[in-house]
JSON list of C-alpha atoms and ligand atoms in Angstrom, two decimals:
[
{"chain": "G", "resi": 53, "resn": "MET", "atom": "CA", "xyz": [-15.12, -76.97, 26.84]},
{"chain": "G", "resi": 54, "resn": "ASN", "atom": "CA", "xyz": [-15.30, -73.59, 28.28]},
{"chain": "G", "resi": 55, "resn": "THR", "atom": "CA", "xyz": [-14.14, -73.90, 32.10]},
{"chain": "G", "resi": 56, "resn": "ALA", "atom": "CA", "xyz": [-17.12, -71.75, 33.40]},
{"chain": "G", "resi": 57, "resn": "ILE", "atom": "CA", "xyz": [-19.37, -74.08, 31.73]},
{"chain": "G", "resi": 58, "resn": "GLU", "atom": "CA", "xyz": [-17.61, -77.15, 32.74]},
{"chain": "G", "resi": 59, "resn": "LYS", "atom": "CA", "xyz": [-17.73, -76.13, 36.40]},
{"chain": "G", "resi": 60, "resn": "LEU", "atom": "CA", "xyz": [-21.32, -75.31, 36.10]},
{"chain": "G", "resi": 61, "resn": "LEU", "atom": "CA", "xyz": [-22.12, -78.72, 34.51]},
{"chain": "G", "resi": 62, "resn": "ASN", "atom": "CA", "xyz": [-19.93, -80.46, 37.37]},
{"chain": "G", "resi": 63, "resn": "ASP", "atom": "CA", "xyz": [-22.27, -78.31, 39.88]},
{"chain": "G", "resi": 64, "resn": "GLN", "atom": "CA", "xyz": [-25.33, -79.79, 38.08]},
{"chain": "G", "resi": 65, "resn": "ILE", "atom": "CA", "xyz": [-23.97, -83.30, 38.37]},
{"chain": "G", "resi": 66, "resn": "ARG", "atom": "CA", "xyz": [-23.69, -82.63, 42.22]},
{"chain": "G", "resi": 67, "resn": "TYR", "atom": "CA", "xyz": [-27.37, -81.15, 42.43]},
{"chain": "G", "resi": 68, "resn": "GLU", "atom": "CA", "xyz": [-28.85, -84.23, 40.57]},
{"chain": "G", "resi": 69, "resn": "SER", "atom": "CA", "xyz": [-26.80, -86.73, 42.75]},
{"chain": "G", "resi": 70, "resn": "LYS", "atom": "CA", "xyz": [-27.93, -84.77, 45.81]},
{"chain": "G", "resi": 71, "resn": "ALA", "atom": "CA", "xyz": [-31.55, -84.96, 44.73]},
{"chain": "G", "resi": 72, "resn": "SER", "atom": "CA", "xyz": [-31.27, -88.64, 44.11]},
{"chain": "G", "resi": 73, "resn": "LEU", "atom": "CA", "xyz": [-29.92, -89.29, 47.68]},
{"chain": "G", "resi": 74, "resn": "GLN", "atom": "CA", "xyz": [-32.55, -86.89, 49.13]},
{"chain": "G", "resi": 75, "resn": "TYR", "atom": "CA", "xyz": [-35.42, -88.63, 47.47]},
{"chain": "G", "resi": 76, "resn": "LEU", "atom": "CA", "xyz": [-33.93, -91.95, 48.54]},
{"chain": "G", "resi": 77, "resn": "ALA", "atom": "CA", "xyz": [-34.04, -90.80, 52.11]},
{"chain": "G", "resi": 78, "resn": "MET", "atom": "CA", "xyz": [-37.67, -89.71, 51.61]},
{"chain": "G", "resi": 79, "resn": "ALA", "atom": "CA", "xyz": [-38.61, -93.13, 50.18]},
{"chain": "G", "resi": 80, "resn": "VAL", "atom": "CA", "xyz": [-37.07, -94.58, 53.22]},
{"chain": "G", "resi": 81, "resn": "TRP", "atom": "CA", "xyz": [-38.94, -92.37, 55.57]},
{"chain": "G", "resi": 82, "resn": "ALA", "atom": "CA", "xyz": [-42.19, -93.07, 53.89]},
{"chain": "G", "resi": 83, "resn": "ASP", "atom": "CA", "xyz": [-41.47, -96.84, 53.70]},
{"chain": "G", "resi": 84, "resn": "GLN", "atom": "CA", "xyz": [-40.87, -96.93, 57.45]},
{"chain": "G", "resi": 85, "resn": "LYS", "atom": "CA", "xyz": [-44.03, -95.02, 58.07]},
{"chain": "G", "resi": 86, "resn": "GLY", "atom": "CA", "xyz": [-46.33, -97.43, 56.15]},
{"chain": "G", "resi": 87, "resn": "TYR", "atom": "CA", "xyz": [-46.79, -95.12, 53.08]},
{"chain": "G", "resi": 88, "resn": "ASN", "atom": "CA", "xyz": [-45.95, -97.83, 50.49]},
{"chain": "G", "resi": 89, "resn": "GLY", "atom": "CA", "xyz": [-47.29, -95.57, 47.57]},
{"chain": "G", "resi": 90, "resn": "VAL", "atom": "CA", "xyz": [-45.43, -92.59, 48.55]},
{"chain": "G", "resi": 91, "resn": "SER", "atom": "CA", "xyz": [-42.13, -94.59, 49.18]},
{"chain": "G", "resi": 92, "resn": "GLU", "atom": "CA", "xyz": [-42.44, -96.22, 45.67]},
{"chain": "G", "resi": 93, "resn": "PHE", "atom": "CA", "xyz": [-42.99, -92.73, 44.25]},
{"chain": "G", "resi": 94, "resn": "PHE", "atom": "CA", "xyz": [-39.77, -91.53, 45.73]},
{"chain": "G", "resi": 95, "resn": "TYR", "atom": "CA", "xyz": [-37.73, -94.63, 45.13]},
{"chain": "G", "resi": 96, "resn": "LEU", "atom": "CA", "xyz": [-38.62, -94.09, 41.48]},
{"chain": "G", "resi": 97, "resn": "GLN", "atom": "CA", "xyz": [-38.06, -90.32, 41.66]},
{"chain": "G", "resi": 98, "resn": "SER", "atom": "CA", "xyz": [-34.49, -91.23, 43.21]},
{"chain": "G", "resi": 99, "resn": "GLU", "atom": "CA", "xyz": [-33.64, -93.46, 40.29]},
{"chain": "G", "resi": 100, "resn": "GLU", "atom": "CA", "xyz": [-34.74, -90.81, 37.80]},
{"chain": "G", "resi": 101, "resn": "GLU", "atom": "CA", "xyz": [-32.33, -88.19, 39.38]},
{"chain": "G", "resi": 102, "resn": "ARG", "atom": "CA", "xyz": [-29.54, -90.63, 39.13]},
{"chain": "G", "resi": 103, "resn": "THR", "atom": "CA", "xyz": [-30.20, -91.17, 35.44]},
{"chain": "G", "resi": 104, "resn": "HIS", "atom": "CA", "xyz": [-30.13, -87.22, 35.18]},
{"chain": "G", "resi": 105, "resn": "MET", "atom": "CA", "xyz": [-26.75, -87.27, 36.83]},
{"chain": "G", "resi": 106, "resn": "THR", "atom": "CA", "xyz": [-25.31, -89.83, 34.60]},
{"chain": "G", "resi": 107, "resn": "LYS", "atom": "CA", "xyz": [-26.74, -88.19, 31.46]},
{"chain": "G", "resi": 108, "resn": "LEU", "atom": "CA", "xyz": [-24.78, -85.17, 32.37]},
{"chain": "G", "resi": 109, "resn": "ILE", "atom": "CA", "xyz": [-21.53, -87.09, 33.25]},
{"chain": "G", "resi": 110, "resn": "LYS", "atom": "CA", "xyz": [-21.61, -88.81, 29.90]},
{"chain": "G", "resi": 111, "resn": "PHE", "atom": "CA", "xyz": [-22.09, -85.56, 28.10]},
{"chain": "G", "resi": 112, "resn": "VAL", "atom": "CA", "xyz": [-19.15, -83.94, 29.82]},
{"chain": "G", "resi": 113, "resn": "ILE", "atom": "CA", "xyz": [-16.87, -86.81, 28.92]},
{"chain": "G", "resi": 114, "resn": "GLU", "atom": "CA", "xyz": [-18.22, -86.76, 25.30]},
{"chain": "G", "resi": 115, "resn": "ARG", "atom": "CA", "xyz": [-17.29, -83.00, 25.05]},
{"chain": "G", "resi": 116, "resn": "ASN", "atom": "CA", "xyz": [-13.83, -83.99, 26.52]},
{"chain": "G", "resi": 117, "resn": "GLY", "atom": "CA", "xyz": [-14.46, -82.23, 29.63]},
{"chain": "G", "resi": 118, "resn": "ASN", "atom": "CA", "xyz": [-13.61, -83.18, 33.29]},
{"chain": "G", "resi": 119, "resn": "VAL", "atom": "CA", "xyz": [-15.95, -84.96, 35.67]},
{"chain": "G", "resi": 120, "resn": "GLU", "atom": "CA", "xyz": [-15.61, -84.45, 39.37]},
{"chain": "G", "resi": 121, "resn": "LEU", "atom": "CA", "xyz": [-17.86, -86.81, 41.19]},
{"chain": "G", "resi": 122, "resn": "PRO", "atom": "CA", "xyz": [-19.47, -85.22, 44.35]},
{"chain": "G", "resi": 123, "resn": "SER", "atom": "CA", "xyz": [-19.07, -86.09, 48.07]},
{"chain": "G", "resi": 124, "resn": "LEU", "atom": "CA", "xyz": [-22.48, -85.52, 49.54]},
{"chain": "G", "resi": 125, "resn": "GLU", "atom": "CA", "xyz": [-23.83, -84.44, 52.97]},
{"chain": "G", "resi": 126, "resn": "GLN", "atom": "CA", "xyz": [-26.23, -86.51, 54.93]},
{"chain": "G", "resi": 127, "resn": "PRO", "atom": "CA", "xyz": [-29.76, -85.97, 53.32]},
{"chain": "G", "resi": 128, "resn": "LYS", "atom": "CA", "xyz": [-32.58, -84.80, 55.59]},
{"chain": "G", "resi": 129, "resn": "SER", "atom": "CA", "xyz": [-34.29, -88.08, 56.81]},
{"chain": "G", "resi": 130, "resn": "ASP", "atom": "CA", "xyz": [-36.95, -86.96, 59.25]},
{"chain": "G", "resi": 131, "resn": "PHE", "atom": "CA", "xyz": [-40.18, -85.48, 58.49]},
{"chain": "G", "resi": 132, "resn": "ASN", "atom": "CA", "xyz": [-43.08, -84.40, 60.68]},
{"chain": "G", "resi": 133, "resn": "SER", "atom": "CA", "xyz": [-45.84, -85.25, 57.92]},
{"chain": "G", "resi": 134, "resn": "LEU", "atom": "CA", "xyz": [-46.55, -85.99, 54.23]},
{"chain": "G", "resi": 135, "resn": "PRO", "atom": "CA", "xyz": [-47.08, -82.27, 53.47]},
{"chain": "G", "resi": 136, "resn": "GLU", "atom": "CA", "xyz": [-43.75, -81.45, 54.92]},
{"chain": "G", "resi": 137, "resn": "LEU", "atom": "CA", "xyz": [-42.14, -84.19, 52.85]},
{"chain": "G", "resi": 138, "resn": "PHE", "atom": "CA", "xyz": [-43.82, -82.84, 49.58]},
{"chain": "G", "resi": 139, "resn": "GLU", "atom": "CA", "xyz": [-42.79, -79.19, 50.53]},
{"chain": "G", "resi": 140, "resn": "HIS", "atom": "CA", "xyz": [-39.24, -80.44, 50.63]},
{"chain": "G", "resi": 141, "resn": "PHE", "atom": "CA", "xyz": [-39.73, -82.21, 47.24]},
{"chain": "G", "resi": 142, "resn": "LEU", "atom": "CA", "xyz": [-40.97, -78.85, 45.80]},
{"chain": "G", "resi": 143, "resn": "GLU", "atom": "CA", "xyz": [-38.18, -76.81, 47.30]},
{"chain": "G", "resi": 144, "resn": "SER", "atom": "CA", "xyz": [-35.61, -79.25, 45.92]},
{"chain": "G", "resi": 145, "resn": "GLU", "atom": "CA", "xyz": [-37.13, -78.99, 42.42]},
{"chain": "G", "resi": 146, "resn": "VAL", "atom": "CA", "xyz": [-37.37, -75.24, 42.56]},
{"chain": "G", "resi": 147, "resn": "PHE", "atom": "CA", "xyz": [-33.75, -75.16, 43.47]},
{"chain": "G", "resi": 148, "resn": "VAL", "atom": "CA", "xyz": [-32.66, -77.43, 40.67]},
{"chain": "G", "resi": 149, "resn": "THR", "atom": "CA", "xyz": [-34.59, -75.29, 38.30]},
{"chain": "G", "resi": 150, "resn": "GLU", "atom": "CA", "xyz": [-32.72, -72.25, 39.31]},
{"chain": "G", "resi": 151, "resn": "GLN", "atom": "CA", "xyz": [-29.46, -73.97, 38.83]},
{"chain": "G", "resi": 152, "resn": "ILE", "atom": "CA", "xyz": [-30.34, -75.21, 35.50]},
{"chain": "G", "resi": 153, "resn": "ASN", "atom": "CA", "xyz": [-31.29, -71.65, 34.37]},
{"chain": "G", "resi": 154, "resn": "LYS", "atom": "CA", "xyz": [-27.88, -70.47, 35.54]},
{"chain": "G", "resi": 155, "resn": "VAL", "atom": "CA", "xyz": [-26.41, -73.04, 33.12]},
{"chain": "G", "resi": 156, "resn": "ILE", "atom": "CA", "xyz": [-28.58, -71.83, 30.19]},
{"chain": "G", "resi": 157, "resn": "PHE", "atom": "CA", "xyz": [-27.68, -68.23, 31.09]},
{"chain": "G", "resi": 158, "resn": "GLU", "atom": "CA", "xyz": [-23.94, -68.99, 30.88]},
{"chain": "G", "resi": 159, "resn": "CYS", "atom": "CA", "xyz": [-24.22, -70.89, 27.52]},
{"chain": "G", "resi": 160, "resn": "LEU", "atom": "CA", "xyz": [-26.07, -68.13, 25.89]},
{"chain": "G", "resi": 161, "resn": "ASP", "atom": "CA", "xyz": [-23.42, -65.78, 27.38]},
{"chain": "G", "resi": 162, "resn": "LYS", "atom": "CA", "xyz": [-20.46, -67.74, 26.18]},
{"chain": "G", "resi": 163, "resn": "LYS", "atom": "CA", "xyz": [-22.34, -68.71, 22.96]},
{"chain": "G", "resi": 164, "resn": "ASP", "atom": "CA", "xyz": [-22.02, -72.37, 23.67]},
{"chain": "G", "resi": 165, "resn": "TYR", "atom": "CA", "xyz": [-25.21, -73.59, 21.73]},
{"chain": "G", "resi": 166, "resn": "ASN", "atom": "CA", "xyz": [-24.07, -77.24, 21.85]},
{"chain": "G", "resi": 167, "resn": "VAL", "atom": "CA", "xyz": [-24.50, -77.36, 25.78]},
{"chain": "G", "resi": 168, "resn": "HIS", "atom": "CA", "xyz": [-27.48, -75.06, 25.42]},
{"chain": "G", "resi": 169, "resn": "ASN", "atom": "CA", "xyz": [-29.31, -77.57, 23.18]},
{"chain": "G", "resi": 170, "resn": "PHE", "atom": "CA", "xyz": [-28.40, -80.35, 25.51]},
{"chain": "G", "resi": 171, "resn": "MET", "atom": "CA", "xyz": [-29.74, -78.48, 28.48]},
{"chain": "G", "resi": 172, "resn": "GLN", "atom": "CA", "xyz": [-33.16, -78.10, 26.95]},
{"chain": "G", "resi": 173, "resn": "TRP", "atom": "CA", "xyz": [-34.05, -81.60, 28.00]},
{"chain": "G", "resi": 174, "resn": "TYR", "atom": "CA", "xyz": [-33.49, -80.65, 31.63]},
{"chain": "G", "resi": 175, "resn": "VAL", "atom": "CA", "xyz": [-35.49, -77.48, 31.27]},
{"chain": "G", "resi": 176, "resn": "THR", "atom": "CA", "xyz": [-38.51, -79.49, 30.01]},
{"chain": "G", "resi": 177, "resn": "GLU", "atom": "CA", "xyz": [-37.87, -82.20, 32.70]},
{"chain": "G", "resi": 178, "resn": "GLN", "atom": "CA", "xyz": [-37.91, -79.51, 35.57]},
{"chain": "G", "resi": 179, "resn": "LEU", "atom": "CA", "xyz": [-41.15, -78.07, 34.21]},
{"chain": "G", "resi": 180, "resn": "GLU", "atom": "CA", "xyz": [-42.88, -81.30, 34.58]},
{"chain": "G", "resi": 181, "resn": "GLU", "atom": "CA", "xyz": [-41.31, -82.17, 37.96]},
{"chain": "G", "resi": 182, "resn": "GLU", "atom": "CA", "xyz": [-42.15, -78.86, 39.51]},
{"chain": "G", "resi": 183, "resn": "ALA", "atom": "CA", "xyz": [-45.70, -79.26, 38.31]},
{"chain": "G", "resi": 184, "resn": "THR", "atom": "CA", "xyz": [-46.04, -82.69, 39.71]},
{"chain": "G", "resi": 185, "resn": "ALA", "atom": "CA", "xyz": [-44.62, -81.55, 43.11]},
{"chain": "G", "resi": 186, "resn": "ARG", "atom": "CA", "xyz": [-47.01, -78.62, 43.00]},
{"chain": "G", "resi": 187, "resn": "THR", "atom": "CA", "xyz": [-50.05, -80.78, 42.16]},
{"chain": "G", "resi": 188, "resn": "LEU", "atom": "CA", "xyz": [-49.29, -83.31, 44.93]},
{"chain": "G", "resi": 189, "resn": "LEU", "atom": "CA", "xyz": [-48.89, -80.64, 47.45]},
{"chain": "G", "resi": 190, "resn": "ASP", "atom": "CA", "xyz": [-52.04, -79.08, 46.55]},
{"chain": "G", "resi": 191, "resn": "LYS", "atom": "CA", "xyz": [-53.82, -82.47, 46.96]},
{"chain": "G", "resi": 192, "resn": "LEU", "atom": "CA", "xyz": [-52.26, -82.95, 50.26]},
{"chain": "G", "resi": 193, "resn": "ASN", "atom": "CA", "xyz": [-53.42, -79.49, 51.39]},
{"chain": "G", "resi": 194, "resn": "ILE", "atom": "CA", "xyz": [-57.14, -80.35, 50.35]},
{"chain": "G", "resi": 195, "resn": "VAL", "atom": "CA", "xyz": [-56.83, -83.57, 52.32]},
{"chain": "G", "resi": 196, "resn": "GLY", "atom": "CA", "xyz": [-55.49, -81.86, 55.43]},
{"chain": "G", "resi": 197, "resn": "ASP", "atom": "CA", "xyz": [-55.52, -84.05, 58.47]},
{"chain": "G", "resi": 198, "resn": "ASP", "atom": "CA", "xyz": [-58.08, -86.57, 57.25]},
{"chain": "G", "resi": 199, "resn": "LYS", "atom": "CA", "xyz": [-56.77, -90.08, 57.69]},
{"chain": "G", "resi": 200, "resn": "SER", "atom": "CA", "xyz": [-58.97, -91.72, 55.03]},
{"chain": "G", "resi": 201, "resn": "GLY", "atom": "CA", "xyz": [-57.83, -88.88, 52.64]},
{"chain": "G", "resi": 202, "resn": "LEU", "atom": "CA", "xyz": [-54.23, -89.60, 53.51]},
{"chain": "G", "resi": 203, "resn": "TYR", "atom": "CA", "xyz": [-54.79, -93.27, 52.88]},
{"chain": "G", "resi": 204, "resn": "LEU", "atom": "CA", "xyz": [-56.22, -92.64, 49.52]},
{"chain": "G", "resi": 205, "resn": "PHE", "atom": "CA", "xyz": [-53.46, -90.34, 48.57]},
{"chain": "G", "resi": 206, "resn": "ASP", "atom": "CA", "xyz": [-50.84, -92.98, 49.43]},
{"chain": "G", "resi": 207, "resn": "ARG", "atom": "CA", "xyz": [-52.98, -95.72, 47.35]},
{"chain": "G", "resi": 208, "resn": "ASP", "atom": "CA", "xyz": [-53.38, -93.65, 44.43]},
{"chain": "G", "resi": 209, "resn": "ILE", "atom": "CA", "xyz": [-50.15, -91.45, 44.13]},
{"chain": "G", "resi": 210, "resn": "ASN", "atom": "CA", "xyz": [-48.64, -93.58, 41.56]},
{"chain": "G", "resi": 211, "resn": "SER", "atom": "CA", "xyz": [-51.62, -93.65, 39.32]},
{"chain": "G", "resi": 212, "resn": "PHE", "atom": "CA", "xyz": [-52.17, -89.88, 39.09]},
{"chain": "G", "resi": 213, "resn": "ASP", "atom": "CA", "xyz": [-51.48, -88.81, 35.38]},
{"chain": "G", "resi": 214, "resn": "GLN", "atom": "CA", "xyz": [-48.29, -86.96, 35.95]},
{"chain": "G", "resi": 215, "resn": "LYS", "atom": "CA", "xyz": [-48.75, -85.21, 32.76]},
{"chain": "G", "resi": 216, "resn": "ASP", "atom": "CA", "xyz": [-52.00, -83.53, 34.09]},
{"chain": "G", "resi": 217, "resn": "ALA", "atom": "CA", "xyz": [-49.80, -82.53, 37.02]},
{"chain": "M", "resi": 591, "resn": "OFO", "atom": "FE1", "xyz": [-33.21, -83.90, 37.76]},
{"chain": "M", "resi": 591, "resn": "OFO", "atom": "O1", "xyz": [-34.96, -83.62, 37.55]},
{"chain": "M", "resi": 591, "resn": "OFO", "atom": "FE2", "xyz": [-35.70, -82.66, 39.07]},
{"chain": "M", "resi": 591, "resn": "OFO", "atom": "O2", "xyz": [-34.34, -82.36, 40.02]}
]
């Protein structure tokens, strides 16, 4: 495997792992505040990011590359409000998308169509996740400070059709 691409894939393993830990911290925050629906949403997101990480790890090993597991910084664990929580979620997803685009760019530059093909799954996944984050943030902005709206948001978050997000 090309060393520049191997490095980018290892960076990507770190970003997926970081997102997993960050979403776990967000689930814990929401759980402690009594937002059970939101915490369930982020526990699930955290698990998904972990599977994105392991998918990359297995791919690098299959391609005979070297995997470097990351050591991670403490995630952000305190938030002032649900909108702040979801702004952070959106920022995290936008960042990951940018990093995936870098991998894609490098694959095309180095003509590694195998990795390019593998990364398409991540491109699609990011499109969906960014759309979900934006839609949820839009809903929260509509609700504003209305407590019953926040209650309904928390109650219904896991039943929104994410494909429509
Ligand atoms: Fe890994 O899917 Fe978003 O970040």
